[in-house]
Amino acid sequence: MSEFNPSKTEKTVITLRIEVDVLQEIDILSAKADISRNEFIMQCIDFAMNHHPSVKSEKQKP
């Protein structure tokens, strides 16, 4: 696992339309992890982006 390096990142406010059942599951999982809904969604997006084939191949280019 990589090293944790806390840093301040620029963020912006967006609106997201999401199915009710998905939001309920996000709320349950974020509560179990003891993090905010926003932080949980951000980490899900980061995970998806880091594991998406096209993003992975872009990161590997010299």
mmCIF file with all atom_site columns, C-alpha atoms in Angstrom:
data_model
loop_
_atom_site.group_PDB
_atom_site.id
_atom_site.type_symbol
_atom_site.label_atom_id
_atom_site.label_alt_id
_atom_site.label_comp_id
_atom_site.label_asym_id
_atom_site.label_entity_id
_atom_site.label_seq_id
_atom_site.pdbx_PDB_ins_code
_atom_site.Cartn_x
_atom_site.Cartn_y
_atom_site.Cartn_z
_atom_site.occupancy
_atom_site.B_iso_or_equiv
_atom_site.pdbx_formal_charge
_atom_site.auth_seq_id
_atom_site.auth_comp_id
_atom_site.auth_asym_id
_atom_site.auth_atom_id
_atom_site.pdbx_PDB_model_num
ATOM 1  C CA . MET A 1 1  ? 0.000   0.000  0.000   1.00 0.00 ? 1  MET A CA 1
ATOM 2  C CA . SER A 1 2  ? 1.257   3.462  -0.800  1.00 0.00 ? 2  SER A CA 1
ATOM 3  C CA . GLU A 1 3  ? 2.197   6.041  1.797   1.00 0.00 ? 3  GLU A CA 1
ATOM 4  C CA . PHE A 1 4  ? -0.419  8.520  3.100   1.00 0.00 ? 4  PHE A CA 1
ATOM 5  C CA . ASN A 1 5  ? 0.514   12.101 2.275   1.00 0.00 ? 5  ASN A CA 1
ATOM 6  C CA . PRO A 1 6  ? -2.175  14.520 3.429   1.00 0.00 ? 6  PRO A CA 1
ATOM 7  C CA . SER A 1 7  ? -2.589  17.572 1.272   1.00 0.00 ? 7  SER A CA 1
ATOM 8  C CA . LYS A 1 8  ? -5.119  20.278 0.598   1.00 0.00 ? 8  LYS A CA 1
ATOM 9  C CA . THR A 1 9  ? -6.803  19.948 -2.762  1.00 0.00 ? 9  THR A CA 1
ATOM 10 C CA . GLU A 1 10 ? -9.053  22.358 -4.598  1.00 0.00 ? 10 GLU A CA 1
ATOM 11 C CA . LYS A 1 11 ? -12.678 21.267 -4.605  1.00 0.00 ? 11 LYS A CA 1
ATOM 12 C CA . THR A 1 12 ? -15.829 22.538 -6.258  1.00 0.00 ? 12 THR A CA 1
ATOM 13 C CA . VAL A 1 13 ? -19.499 22.080 -5.480  1.00 0.00 ? 13 VAL A CA 1
ATOM 14 C CA . ILE A 1 14 ? -21.555 20.007 -7.923  1.00 0.00 ? 14 ILE A CA 1
ATOM 15 C CA . THR A 1 15 ? -25.076 18.587 -8.025  1.00 0.00 ? 15 THR A CA 1
ATOM 16 C CA . LEU A 1 16 ? -25.515 14.852 -8.433  1.00 0.00 ? 16 LEU A CA 1
ATOM 17 C CA . ARG A 1 17 ? -28.739 13.032 -9.212  1.00 0.00 ? 17 ARG A CA 1
ATOM 18 C CA . ILE A 1 18 ? -28.676 9.543  -7.746  1.00 0.00 ? 18 ILE A CA 1
ATOM 19 C CA . GLU A 1 19 ? -31.200 6.752  -7.290  1.00 0.00 ? 19 GLU A CA 1
ATOM 20 C CA . VAL A 1 20 ? -32.758 6.603  -3.824  1.00 0.00 ? 20 VAL A CA 1
ATOM 21 C CA . ASP A 1 21 ? -31.690 3.007  -3.151  1.00 0.00 ? 21 ASP A CA 1
ATOM 22 C CA . VAL A 1 22 ? -28.082 3.758  -4.137  1.00 0.00 ? 22 VAL A CA 1
ATOM 23 C CA . LEU A 1 23 ? -28.009 6.775  -1.832  1.00 0.00 ? 23 LEU A CA 1
ATOM 24 C CA . GLN A 1 24 ? -29.373 4.681  1.037   1.00 0.00 ? 24 GLN A CA 1
ATOM 25 C CA . GLU A 1 25 ? -26.585 2.148  0.506   1.00 0.00 ? 25 GLU A CA 1
ATOM 26 C CA . ILE A 1 26 ? -23.980 4.935  0.354   1.00 0.00 ? 26 ILE A CA 1
ATOM 27 C CA . ASP A 1 27 ? -25.311 6.336  3.627   1.00 0.00 ? 27 ASP A CA 1
ATOM 28 C CA . ILE A 1 28 ? -25.113 2.913  5.303   1.00 0.00 ? 28 ILE A CA 1
ATOM 29 C CA . LEU A 1 29 ? -21.584 2.240  4.065   1.00 0.00 ? 29 LEU A CA 1
ATOM 30 C CA . SER A 1 30 ? -20.270 5.711  4.873   1.00 0.00 ? 30 SER A CA 1
ATOM 31 C CA . ALA A 1 31 ? -21.712 5.454  8.396   1.00 0.00 ? 31 ALA A CA 1
ATOM 32 C CA . LYS A 1 32 ? -20.003 2.071  8.870   1.00 0.00 ? 32 LYS A CA 1
ATOM 33 C CA . ALA A 1 33 ? -16.714 3.634  7.746   1.00 0.00 ? 33 ALA A CA 1
ATOM 34 C CA . ASP A 1 34 ? -17.347 6.660  10.011  1.00 0.00 ? 34 ASP A CA 1
ATOM 35 C CA . ILE A 1 35 ? -16.807 9.133  7.183   1.00 0.00 ? 35 ILE A CA 1
ATOM 36 C CA . SER A 1 36 ? -19.088 11.669 5.533   1.00 0.00 ? 36 SER A CA 1
ATOM 37 C CA . ARG A 1 37 ? -21.231 10.802 2.538   1.00 0.00 ? 37 ARG A CA 1
ATOM 38 C CA . ASN A 1 38 ? -19.150 13.258 0.492   1.00 0.00 ? 38 ASN A CA 1
ATOM 39 C CA . GLU A 1 39 ? -15.842 11.670 1.506   1.00 0.00 ? 39 GLU A CA 1
ATOM 40 C CA . PHE A 1 40 ? -17.199 8.187  0.763   1.00 0.00 ? 40 PHE A CA 1
ATOM 41 C CA . ILE A 1 41 ? -18.374 9.223  -2.722  1.00 0.00 ? 41 ILE A CA 1
ATOM 42 C CA . MET A 1 42 ? -15.042 10.962 -3.416  1.00 0.00 ? 42 MET A CA 1
ATOM 43 C CA . GLN A 1 43 ? -13.129 7.832  -2.419  1.00 0.00 ? 43 GLN A CA 1
ATOM 44 C CA . CYS A 1 44 ? -15.398 5.691  -4.623  1.00 0.00 ? 44 CYS A CA 1
ATOM 45 C CA . ILE A 1 45 ? -14.744 7.994  -7.575  1.00 0.00 ? 45 ILE A CA 1
ATOM 46 C CA . ASP A 1 46 ? -10.983 7.977  -6.916  1.00 0.00 ? 46 ASP A CA 1
ATOM 47 C CA . PHE A 1 47 ? -10.996 4.175  -6.725  1.00 0.00 ? 47 PHE A CA 1
ATOM 48 C CA . ALA A 1 48 ? -12.978 3.856  -9.957  1.00 0.00 ? 48 ALA A CA 1
ATOM 49 C CA . MET A 1 49 ? -10.743 6.336  -11.770 1.00 0.00 ? 49 MET A CA 1
ATOM 50 C CA . ASN A 1 50 ? -7.570  4.619  -10.559 1.00 0.00 ? 50 ASN A CA 1
ATOM 51 C CA . HIS A 1 51 ? -8.844  1.231  -11.745 1.00 0.00 ? 51 HIS A CA 1
ATOM 52 C CA . HIS A 1 52 ? -10.396 2.284  -15.050 1.00 0.00 ? 52 HIS A CA 1
ATOM 53 C CA . PRO A 1 53 ? -8.404  0.699  -17.901 1.00 0.00 ? 53 PRO A CA 1
ATOM 54 C CA . SER A 1 54 ? -7.952  3.897  -19.897 1.00 0.00 ? 54 SER A CA 1
ATOM 55 C CA . VAL A 1 55 ? -6.789  5.849  -16.845 1.00 0.00 ? 55 VAL A CA 1
ATOM 56 C CA . LYS A 1 56 ? -4.385  3.088  -15.810 1.00 0.00 ? 56 LYS A CA 1
ATOM 57 C CA . SER A 1 57 ? -2.843  3.002  -19.282 1.00 0.00 ? 57 SER A CA 1
ATOM 58 C CA . GLU A 1 58 ? -2.436  6.803  -19.336 1.00 0.00 ? 58 GLU A CA 1
ATOM 59 C CA . LYS A 1 59 ? -0.587  6.712  -16.000 1.00 0.00 ? 59 LYS A CA 1
ATOM 60 C CA . GLN A 1 60 ? 1.824   4.054  -17.310 1.00 0.00 ? 60 GLN A CA 1
ATOM 61 C CA . LYS A 1 61 ? 2.915   6.085  -20.367 1.00 0.00 ? 61 LYS A CA 1
ATOM 62 C CA . PRO A 1 62 ? 6.402   7.624  -20.059 1.00 0.00 ? 62 PRO A CA 1
#
